[in-house]
Amino acid sequence: MIDYPRRDKDGWHRWVPSWKLVSGLCIAFFGTMVTAAGIAYAMVGVPVVDETATAQNNVYYWADGSQMVATGGERNRQSVDLAQIPKEMRNAVISQENKTFYSDSGIDPKGIARAVFNMAKGGDTQGGSTITQQYVKNAMLNDQSQTISRKVKEIFVSMKVGTEVSKDEILEGYLNSAYYGRGAYGIQAAARAYFNVDAVDLNAGQCAFLSAMLKGATYYDPAGATSIDPAATPEANKERAQRQMQDTLNKMVEYGHLSQEERAKHSELPAVQNPRSNSQLGGQIGYLVDLAKASVIKTGKVTDKQLERGGYSIHTTFEKKKVDDLEAAVQKVYKENIDPKKRPDKDTHVQFGGASVDPETGAIKAVYGGQDATKHFTNNADVTGAQVGSTFKPFVLAAAMNWGVRDPDLGPEQAKEERTVVSPKSLYSGKNDLKIKEYDGTIWKNEDGEQWLQENDGKESLGDPPDYKIDLREAMRQSSNSAFVQLGMDVGLDKVKEAAIDAGLLEGSLAGAGYPSFSIGVSSPSAIRMADAYATFAASGKQSEPYSVTKVTNKSGTIYTHTVKSERVFTAQVADNVTDLLKTVVEEGTGSAAQLPGREVAGKTGTTDGNKSAWFVGYTPQLSTAISMFRYPDDESVKKREFLEMYGTGGQKKIHGASFPSEIWKDYMEDALKGTKAEKFPKPEPIGEVVNDTPPPSPSPSPSPSASETEETSPSPSPSPSKTETSPSPSASASTCDRWDYWNCENGNDGGDDNGGNDEGGPDGSQSPSPTSSETEGDGDSNGTGNNQGNTIWGQNG
């Protein structure tokens, strides 16, 4: 029956198959395929969504293994009849995703070919799908693997659904099973999650908005999801959602589903409610869950959709006692000092943030994200946009001790290589209004040829005339802006930035690295990242990434286990000397309010220009903690939300890092460390050379004011037009005033629209929206993250 090789032929002709053989093989092949397809078609059934699209809870555990909360399945899919789904919602989805829905066969041959092509390249099998295919995919929730077998099964099921189920039933099933983000499966749950209305009451604009969520709420939900992807900021998501929504409305008009008159009513995004409503997530629990969820998703082992369906056990690093202690310390200060009724113009919108990290592992032990996670949705331990002020100065010191200052007699390239590591005894000018120079002694000038005069807190010079030199220990103790700005210039701002990143800060949170003010804290890292960066010094130069999840399991077993990875970024000599100087700050400097009896403490205060944020970041050998305080409107109805001044807040003349933040830090750390052994920091080995060793006749520094007076900021005066020392804005963009024309700008603070880089808190970022930092001001320096323009460059920070 099969004459091959062919017996009646000679040579190579024997190996050429006959047309009969070729035809027979083709017929057999296609016959087999048709038979197999028929059998497969007969074997698959129409899926029943009600039996498969169910959500379970995820269980989150404290570090000691006790249960924190069970959540994730509280917003299951809710089915509604097609009659209860507005025709605008149906038409929005059809117009955007599958305009031939009512006439096609239920499958998209081009999409299938694209999926096969992706698979051939080694990618996944995803491709363009019809609404019918998407409905089938949603119904097959028990098998969401991207394999060829699953894709083939999906195709046959889609074909069967397309022939046996009416289009209206398919559309109803799709809209009732699709995932819209925020844990909402189905249009009814989505309507409640975003607008708190029933699906039947949705208008055309809301329908077009929800159709955009079907593309992936991570990148379209106006609340943002920076913890999952730094690019998913509230601002970027709003822009994407607006663009997609308008495109959908335009297509609805084009395809005859919506009148132009009705379309004109929906030119802006509809108002959506805040994302968290589960009462189980009240207090700090919601912030902890957000951080843990983001950490799990970032492992790549679980997708956000899989996590929303639940069934996972998530073991965290959070210690309940420490979380409770931190919340209690904040609430104590708030209740005793903050009174919005008594001082409505001073005490409204006061917020605190905090985070505590284990220096040895990077484990996040506690956070304070706000007063209540179901009412205040921004996690203040994560991205806020509040500048850190003089708490940034230790990174300048670390850079100077790690790489050294450049030789002023050498050219730029040679100077990069030949440096002098500095000793804590190195001398720098503490003069107020110090004229800042390049490393080679030339006067620093901006692109417009303007100079920079650096102002100290209270416009007070530190040290004795005529040159006002003080050593770096004294400069750190009194938080001299002028000394650290010049030190940063001598080291090189690129090295200061590198030291900050090495310590643990994210590059995206660093702003203004091209301006002298960079050294005194115009950047806005999160409290989590600041605690972790200081933990690097506590660990004698070993850096561990902050993390919040130790293990994830499901019914199949353990699917993820965290491995602690520490990297040496500074020598112990460098890190321990930084710690030694920061001990002085607490023992007899601006951080004296944070002293813990019987324990060694190292830390730094920070207050920003305009008194718009205040920090204390400190550590013992066992625990590193950062506390922030700022005023920022929590009401999204406020159109222009910006950081507010804190002069008079809490009944104090102005807020310093040495005041409420230090008080909170101390109260918390006393409780958090109770029962643990008091450990000492390693004794630092001598380091570096004394630079600028030309002391004045009377080298002793002038007496320092009290901590509350020297905390490093004060309002910046408006310079006269004859002066050229106004502050450059680190990443300038559109502004209502000229970049350098401070005296022509109201309050010198017409901020731009860039937030200076968002910090998502490493693997533990938050999904809450982050206020733009363009309204904040620098600490001891000009100010300026983001596009903030017109601020004086005479930073006062501290």
mmCIF file of N, CA and C in Angstrom, residues 165-224:
data_model
loop_
_atom_site.group_PDB
_atom_site.id
_atom_site.type_symbol
_atom_site.label_atom_id
_atom_site.label_comp_id
_atom_site.label_asym_id
_atom_site.label_seq_id
_atom_site.Cartn_x
_atom_site.Cartn_y
_atom_site.Cartn_z
ATOM 1 N N VAL A 165 -24.278 29.153 22.564
ATOM 2 C CA VAL A 165 -24.724 30.166 23.518
ATOM 3 C C VAL A 165 -25.027 31.447 22.756
ATOM 4 N N SER A 166 -26.100 32.111 23.123
ATOM 5 C CA SER A 166 -26.460 33.354 22.442
ATOM 6 C C SER A 166 -25.458 34.453 22.766
ATOM 7 N N LYS A 167 -25.374 35.417 21.868
ATOM 8 C CA LYS A 167 -24.439 36.523 22.070
ATOM 9 C C LYS A 167 -24.766 37.310 23.333
ATOM 10 N N ASP A 168 -26.047 37.494 23.605
ATOM 11 C CA ASP A 168 -26.418 38.241 24.813
ATOM 12 C C ASP A 168 -25.967 37.507 26.068
ATOM 13 N N GLU A 169 -26.090 36.189 26.063
ATOM 14 C CA GLU A 169 -25.639 35.406 27.218
ATOM 15 C C GLU A 169 -24.123 35.499 27.377
ATOM 16 N N ILE A 170 -23.411 35.461 26.252
ATOM 17 C CA ILE A 170 -21.948 35.566 26.307
ATOM 18 C C ILE A 170 -21.535 36.921 26.873
ATOM 19 N N LEU A 171 -22.157 37.973 26.373
ATOM 20 C CA LEU A 171 -21.810 39.316 26.842
ATOM 21 C C LEU A 171 -22.133 39.478 28.326
ATOM 22 N N GLU A 172 -23.294 38.948 28.725
ATOM 23 C CA GLU A 172 -23.665 38.999 30.145
ATOM 24 C C GLU A 172 -22.653 38.243 30.992
ATOM 25 N N GLY A 173 -22.269 37.053 30.522
ATOM 26 C CA GLY A 173 -21.305 36.255 31.268
ATOM 27 C C GLY A 173 -19.953 36.930 31.355
ATOM 28 N N TYR A 174 -19.534 37.540 30.256
ATOM 29 C CA TYR A 174 -18.234 38.235 30.257
ATOM 30 C C TYR A 174 -18.224 39.395 31.237
ATOM 31 N N LEU A 175 -19.222 40.251 31.164
ATOM 32 C CA LEU A 175 -19.254 41.425 32.042
ATOM 33 C C LEU A 175 -19.430 41.030 33.500
ATOM 34 N N ASN A 176 -19.998 39.853 33.753
ATOM 35 C CA ASN A 176 -20.185 39.389 35.124
ATOM 36 C C ASN A 176 -18.988 38.623 35.669
ATOM 37 N N SER A 177 -18.035 38.280 34.816
ATOM 38 C CA SER A 177 -16.882 37.494 35.279
ATOM 39 C C SER A 177 -15.558 38.219 35.137
ATOM 40 N N ALA A 178 -15.528 39.312 34.368
ATOM 41 C CA ALA A 178 -14.280 40.035 34.127
ATOM 42 C C ALA A 178 -13.759 40.676 35.416
ATOM 43 N N TYR A 179 -12.443 40.856 35.472
ATOM 44 C CA TYR A 179 -11.806 41.467 36.648
ATOM 45 C C TYR A 179 -11.534 42.937 36.368
ATOM 46 N N TYR A 180 -12.022 43.799 37.235
ATOM 47 C CA TYR A 180 -11.927 45.245 37.044
ATOM 48 C C TYR A 180 -10.933 45.901 38.001
ATOM 49 N N GLY A 181 -10.177 45.106 38.752
ATOM 50 C CA GLY A 181 -9.292 45.681 39.764
ATOM 51 C C GLY A 181 -10.024 45.876 41.074
ATOM 52 N N ARG A 182 -9.268 46.231 42.108
ATOM 53 C CA ARG A 182 -9.829 46.467 43.450
ATOM 54 C C ARG A 182 -10.586 45.255 43.986
ATOM 55 N N GLY A 183 -10.189 44.060 43.550
ATOM 56 C CA GLY A 183 -10.850 42.863 44.021
ATOM 57 C C GLY A 183 -12.232 42.660 43.452
ATOM 58 N N ALA A 184 -12.606 43.423 42.440
ATOM 59 C CA ALA A 184 -13.968 43.390 41.907
ATOM 60 C C ALA A 184 -14.054 42.493 40.676
ATOM 61 N N TYR A 185 -14.802 41.392 40.796
ATOM 62 C CA TYR A 185 -15.100 40.516 39.674
ATOM 63 C C TYR A 185 -16.543 40.768 39.266
ATOM 64 N N GLY A 186 -16.749 41.220 38.051
ATOM 65 C CA GLY A 186 -18.092 41.491 37.575
ATOM 66 C C GLY A 186 -18.458 42.953 37.667
ATOM 67 N N ILE A 187 -19.359 43.375 36.797
ATOM 68 C CA ILE A 187 -19.719 44.786 36.666
ATOM 69 C C ILE A 187 -20.394 45.343 37.917
ATOM 70 N N GLN A 188 -21.190 44.517 38.604
ATOM 71 C CA GLN A 188 -21.858 45.002 39.812
ATOM 72 C C GLN A 188 -20.841 45.308 40.906
ATOM 73 N N ALA A 189 -19.908 44.403 41.135
ATOM 74 C CA ALA A 189 -18.870 44.642 42.142
ATOM 75 C C ALA A 189 -18.005 45.832 41.746
ATOM 76 N N ALA A 190 -17.723 45.983 40.441
ATOM 77 C CA ALA A 190 -16.903 47.103 39.975
ATOM 78 C C ALA A 190 -17.611 48.433 40.188
ATOM 79 N N ALA A 191 -18.910 48.468 39.900
ATOM 80 C CA ALA A 191 -19.672 49.698 40.091
ATOM 81 C C ALA A 191 -19.640 50.128 41.551
ATOM 82 N N ARG A 192 -19.713 49.146 42.441
ATOM 83 C CA ARG A 192 -19.659 49.456 43.870
ATOM 84 C C ARG A 192 -18.239 49.849 44.298
ATOM 85 N N ALA A 193 -17.248 49.171 43.749
ATOM 86 C CA ALA A 193 -15.862 49.420 44.157
ATOM 87 C C ALA A 193 -15.391 50.821 43.763
ATOM 88 N N TYR A 194 -15.799 51.278 42.592
ATOM 89 C CA TYR A 194 -15.299 52.567 42.104
ATOM 90 C C TYR A 194 -16.265 53.729 42.360
ATOM 91 N N PHE A 195 -17.583 53.455 42.280
ATOM 92 C CA PHE A 195 -18.539 54.564 42.354
ATOM 93 C C PHE A 195 -19.586 54.400 43.447
ATOM 94 N N ASN A 196 -19.595 53.246 44.119
ATOM 95 C CA ASN A 196 -20.561 52.952 45.178
ATOM 96 C C ASN A 196 -22.004 53.110 44.691
ATOM 97 N N VAL A 197 -22.249 52.644 43.480
ATOM 98 C CA VAL A 197 -23.596 52.620 42.921
ATOM 99 C C VAL A 197 -23.834 51.230 42.344
ATOM 100 N N ASP A 198 -25.086 50.913 42.053
ATOM 101 C CA ASP A 198 -25.388 49.665 41.374
ATOM 102 C C ASP A 198 -25.074 49.809 39.894
ATOM 103 N N ALA A 199 -24.806 48.689 39.261
ATOM 104 C CA ALA A 199 -24.431 48.703 37.851
ATOM 105 C C ALA A 199 -25.484 49.384 36.991
ATOM 106 N N VAL A 200 -26.753 49.174 37.313
ATOM 107 C CA VAL A 200 -27.825 49.727 36.495
ATOM 108 C C VAL A 200 -27.809 51.250 36.474
ATOM 109 N N ASP A 201 -27.160 51.863 37.465
ATOM 110 C CA ASP A 201 -27.156 53.323 37.575
ATOM 111 C C ASP A 201 -25.916 53.978 36.971
ATOM 112 N N LEU A 202 -25.057 53.210 36.348
ATOM 113 C CA LEU A 202 -23.851 53.775 35.739
ATOM 114 C C LEU A 202 -24.207 54.641 34.543
ATOM 115 N N ASN A 203 -23.488 55.782 34.404
ATOM 116 C CA ASN A 203 -23.704 56.611 33.220
ATOM 117 C C ASN A 203 -22.670 56.265 32.151
ATOM 118 N N ALA A 204 -22.762 56.903 31.002
ATOM 119 C CA ALA A 204 -21.891 56.567 29.869
ATOM 120 C C ALA A 204 -20.417 56.782 30.198
ATOM 121 N N GLY A 205 -20.125 57.878 30.904
ATOM 122 C CA GLY A 205 -18.735 58.154 31.255
ATOM 123 C C GLY A 205 -18.168 57.106 32.191
ATOM 124 N N GLN A 206 -18.963 56.706 33.185
ATOM 125 C CA GLN A 206 -18.514 55.682 34.121
ATOM 126 C C GLN A 206 -18.339 54.333 33.418
ATOM 127 N N CYS A 207 -19.213 54.046 32.461
ATOM 128 C CA CYS A 207 -19.093 52.795 31.706
ATOM 129 C C CYS A 207 -17.810 52.777 30.884
ATOM 130 N N ALA A 208 -17.512 53.905 30.219
ATOM 131 C CA ALA A 208 -16.285 53.983 29.426
ATOM 132 C C ALA A 208 -15.065 53.867 30.328
ATOM 133 N N PHE A 209 -15.146 54.437 31.527
ATOM 134 C CA PHE A 209 -14.059 54.341 32.499
ATOM 135 C C PHE A 209 -13.842 52.885 32.906
ATOM 136 N N LEU A 210 -14.912 52.167 33.247
ATOM 137 C CA LEU A 210 -14.781 50.784 33.688
ATOM 138 C C LEU A 210 -14.290 49.877 32.563
ATOM 139 N N SER A 211 -14.624 50.204 31.334
ATOM 140 C CA SER A 211 -14.098 49.399 30.225
ATOM 141 C C SER A 211 -12.587 49.543 30.129
ATOM 142 N N ALA A 212 -12.064 50.706 30.544
ATOM 143 C CA ALA A 212 -10.607 50.897 30.567
ATOM 144 C C ALA A 212 -9.970 50.022 31.636
ATOM 145 N N MET A 213 -10.662 49.808 32.765
ATOM 146 C CA MET A 213 -10.119 48.979 33.839
ATOM 147 C C MET A 213 -9.906 47.536 33.375
ATOM 148 N N LEU A 214 -10.663 47.113 32.366
ATOM 149 C CA LEU A 214 -10.517 45.754 31.864
ATOM 150 C C LEU A 214 -9.165 45.535 31.197
ATOM 151 N N LYS A 215 -8.483 46.604 30.846
ATOM 152 C CA LYS A 215 -7.165 46.491 30.228
ATOM 153 C C LYS A 215 -6.080 46.230 31.262
ATOM 154 N N GLY A 216 -6.429 46.363 32.544
ATOM 155 C CA GLY A 216 -5.457 46.130 33.619
ATOM 156 C C GLY A 216 -5.479 47.276 34.605
ATOM 157 N N ALA A 217 -6.172 47.074 35.717
ATOM 158 C CA ALA A 217 -6.369 48.160 36.680
ATOM 159 C C ALA A 217 -5.060 48.672 37.268
ATOM 160 N N THR A 218 -4.018 47.854 37.270
ATOM 161 C CA THR A 218 -2.731 48.305 37.806
ATOM 162 C C THR A 218 -2.292 49.602 37.150
ATOM 163 N N TYR A 219 -2.553 49.739 35.850
ATOM 164 C CA TYR A 219 -2.080 50.907 35.111
ATOM 165 C C TYR A 219 -3.188 51.895 34.757
ATOM 166 N N TYR A 220 -4.415 51.628 35.222
ATOM 167 C CA TYR A 220 -5.520 52.522 34.878
ATOM 168 C C TYR A 220 -6.307 53.017 36.092
ATOM 169 N N ASP A 221 -6.182 52.346 37.226
ATOM 170 C CA ASP A 221 -6.890 52.783 38.429
ATOM 171 C C ASP A 221 -6.302 54.112 38.897
ATOM 172 N N PRO A 222 -7.107 55.165 39.014
ATOM 173 C CA PRO A 222 -6.593 56.477 39.431
ATOM 174 C C PRO A 222 -5.913 56.475 40.789
ATOM 175 N N ALA A 223 -6.171 55.466 41.611
ATOM 176 C CA ALA A 223 -5.517 55.397 42.923
ATOM 177 C C ALA A 223 -4.040 55.072 42.780
ATOM 178 N N GLY A 224 -3.647 54.501 41.630
ATOM 179 C CA GLY A 224 -2.245 54.166 41.419
ATOM 180 C C GLY A 224 -1.876 52.829 42.034
#
